[in-house]
Structure formats: C-alpha cells, structure tokens
Steps between C-alpha positions, in 0.01 A plus 500: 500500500598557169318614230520127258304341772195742421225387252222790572504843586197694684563854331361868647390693316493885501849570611680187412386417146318837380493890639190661383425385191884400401666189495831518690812404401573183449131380579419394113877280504414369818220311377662383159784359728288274743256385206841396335638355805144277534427708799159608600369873648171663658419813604356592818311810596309614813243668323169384479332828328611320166463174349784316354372535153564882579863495570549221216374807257729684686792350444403444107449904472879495603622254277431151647303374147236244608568463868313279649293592819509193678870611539370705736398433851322780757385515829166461425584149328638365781222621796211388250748151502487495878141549580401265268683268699288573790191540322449394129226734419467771765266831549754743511467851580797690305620838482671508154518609160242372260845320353550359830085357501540363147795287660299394793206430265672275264651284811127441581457690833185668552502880529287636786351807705358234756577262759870448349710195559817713456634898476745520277713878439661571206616750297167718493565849316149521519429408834258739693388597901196261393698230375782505819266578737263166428845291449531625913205412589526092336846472682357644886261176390742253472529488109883395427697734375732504217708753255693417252853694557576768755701770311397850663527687160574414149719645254434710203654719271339812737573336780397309775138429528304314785498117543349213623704515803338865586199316484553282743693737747126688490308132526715417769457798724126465459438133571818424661542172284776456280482255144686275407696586176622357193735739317902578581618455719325211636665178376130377334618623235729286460367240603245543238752543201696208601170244457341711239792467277653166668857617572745372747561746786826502455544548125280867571646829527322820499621845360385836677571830565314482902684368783154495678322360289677330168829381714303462841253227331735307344708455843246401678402235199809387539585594118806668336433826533677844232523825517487718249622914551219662227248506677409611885813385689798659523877274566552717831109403620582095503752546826213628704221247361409176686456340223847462295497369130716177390582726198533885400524598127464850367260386238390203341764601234783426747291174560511391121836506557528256730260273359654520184 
C-alpha cells in the first residue's frame, strides 16, 4: 500500500497528534500537507466523558484557529449511532457525564431511572455505588447492555485514572453479562467513519500510537494501518504484538516527509 492511494486519515489523538496540552512535531504540517494534497482527516477518540465540541476547543487553545468539531468523532458518537439503529428513540439508562446525556439528549433518546430499553456505560467520573449498583440490577433483568469503549484507565497529565473498562470488569463480575462495545478496538468504529464520512475502505488509513487499540482496529477493518513512536509504543514492543502495523514512523514529522 502506498501512501498516494490514501484520501483520509483516522488520526489519535493524545500521543500521536498532541502530548498534554502540546502539539507534536510535525502535527500542525501534517495537516497543511493533506489539505494541500485534497486529502481529508478525522480524529478519533475513545472517550466519551467529553463532547467533541470539547476537544475542538482543545485543539484551538493549542493553535488549531477555528477547528471545526465535527472533525472530531468519539465513542460516544458512534454507540448513540448504533442504538439508534436498533431503536430510534429509546429509554436509556446511562451512566455518564452530564456531556455524555446532552449527547444522548440531542439524538432524541429518552433518559430514564425506569423500566429501560437499554444500559448504556460510559465514561462516568461521577458515577456512584447507587448509580452501578441499579445499572446491575436492569442487566440481571434482561436490559441489553452496552458501553461505549473499554479502555481500563485513561491518561492524564497525573497519570492514569480509572475507565470505562474498570467499569465493566466490576459490572461483569456482578451480573455476569458482558456489553457489547463501540470504542477501539472494535472495528464499529470504523465502520461508522467509513459511512459517516462516505470513504472507500481502501483509500483509509489510520495513525496511532496503540497496537491494541489504534493499529488492532484498523486490521481488523481491513484499513491501512501507521504507527507512530510519540506516544505509548515503543519500536522493540511491535515484535511481540499480534497486531503488526503496515507502517512505523517516528512521528508524523517523518510522515510529512513521505507525503511530501
């Protein structure tokens, strides 16, 4: 595969296009050089605490003037995508941030503490024994079960904190049901981008600093997938992985370079 045949890129974030609250190198040429080349970008994040008008201000408080947030796809956006597929306006008990509610709100599902159609689990940093404990008790019911990406912690500038995927390690041991999820690695995701933005499969390749998540989703899309070395994954951790890049750059400044 080389890299003329690609038209959009599915971009990480935190580790792959910013650290903290600092562009990387290379990240601000990158996207000059595709939006000269008439190519197209997203980028793709697990977590549903936020909305994507959040990380859009993000990215402008680094530099990115005007950005706009439907640049930006999250986890959330593509399990409120999916269960509206199943049911265009269900009662859905969620365990989420009142960012999270506003999103299921303005996709016209009905927020409930009763007779639920659906659980869904995301990102709660508020979530409580009250809250978790009812969740249980809809799933031992029957209620399906979703969650919207199944990292165990998320990354900060302090350091890990707990994650969605936590969650559902304690949900699971409890009910001894399992959800079905949305978020990387699961190749919904995908899936999702590819209709939402009407892209050809092949013309896709996604940029990440995760072989289990970022690089494991794409392959089993069956999209080009990168690598990039800023972020999580070290060159020496690919050998061992199961899930082995079609390319490995050191940044996306070694990547301008070879779009250029």
């Amino acid at each position: 595969m080389s890299f003329s045949a690609i038209r959009f890129f599915i971009l990480d974030m935190d580790g792959t296009f910013y650290l903290g609250e600092q562009l990387l190198p290379g990240a601000r040429e990158f996207l000059q050089i595709i939006s000269e080349q008439d190519k197209d970008f997203c980028f793709l994040t697990n977590n549903s605490s936020h909305s994507s008008t959040f990380y859009a201000q993000k990215l402008r408080k680094m530099g990115l003037r005007d950005f706009p947030s439907h640049k930006i796809i999250t986890s959330s956006q593509a399990t409120i995508f999916y269960l509206s597929q199943m049911n265009p306006h269900p009662r859905v008990y969620l365990l989420g941030t009142p960012e999270l509610e506003i999103e299921f709100l303005q996709a016209n599902f009905i927020l409930v503490q009763k007779d639920p159609d659906f659980v869904v689990l995301g990102f709660d940093t508020g979530l409580t024994y009250q809250k978790i404990n009812q969740a249980c008790q809809f799933i031992r019911s029957g209620v399906p079960f979703f969650a919207t990406h199944p990292d165990l912690n998320c990354p900060t500038e302090e350091g890990p904190v707990i994650d969605a995927g936590s969650f559902i390690k304690a949900i699971e041991a409890s009910t001894d049901r399992s959800p079905k999820i949305f978020g990387k690695p699961y190749p919904e995701m995908i899936e999702y981008i590819l209709q939402r933005t009407e892209t050809k499969r092949g013309e896709v390749a996604i940029i990440g600093d995760r072989l289990y998540t970022d690089i494991a989703m794409g392959k089993k899309a069956g999209i080009t997938t990168i690598l990039v070395l800023t972020g999580e994954t070290k060159e020496e951790d690919v050998k061992n992985s199961p899930w082995q890049p079609d390319f490995i750059f050191t940044s996306l400044e070694e990547i301008n370079n070879h779009l250029k």
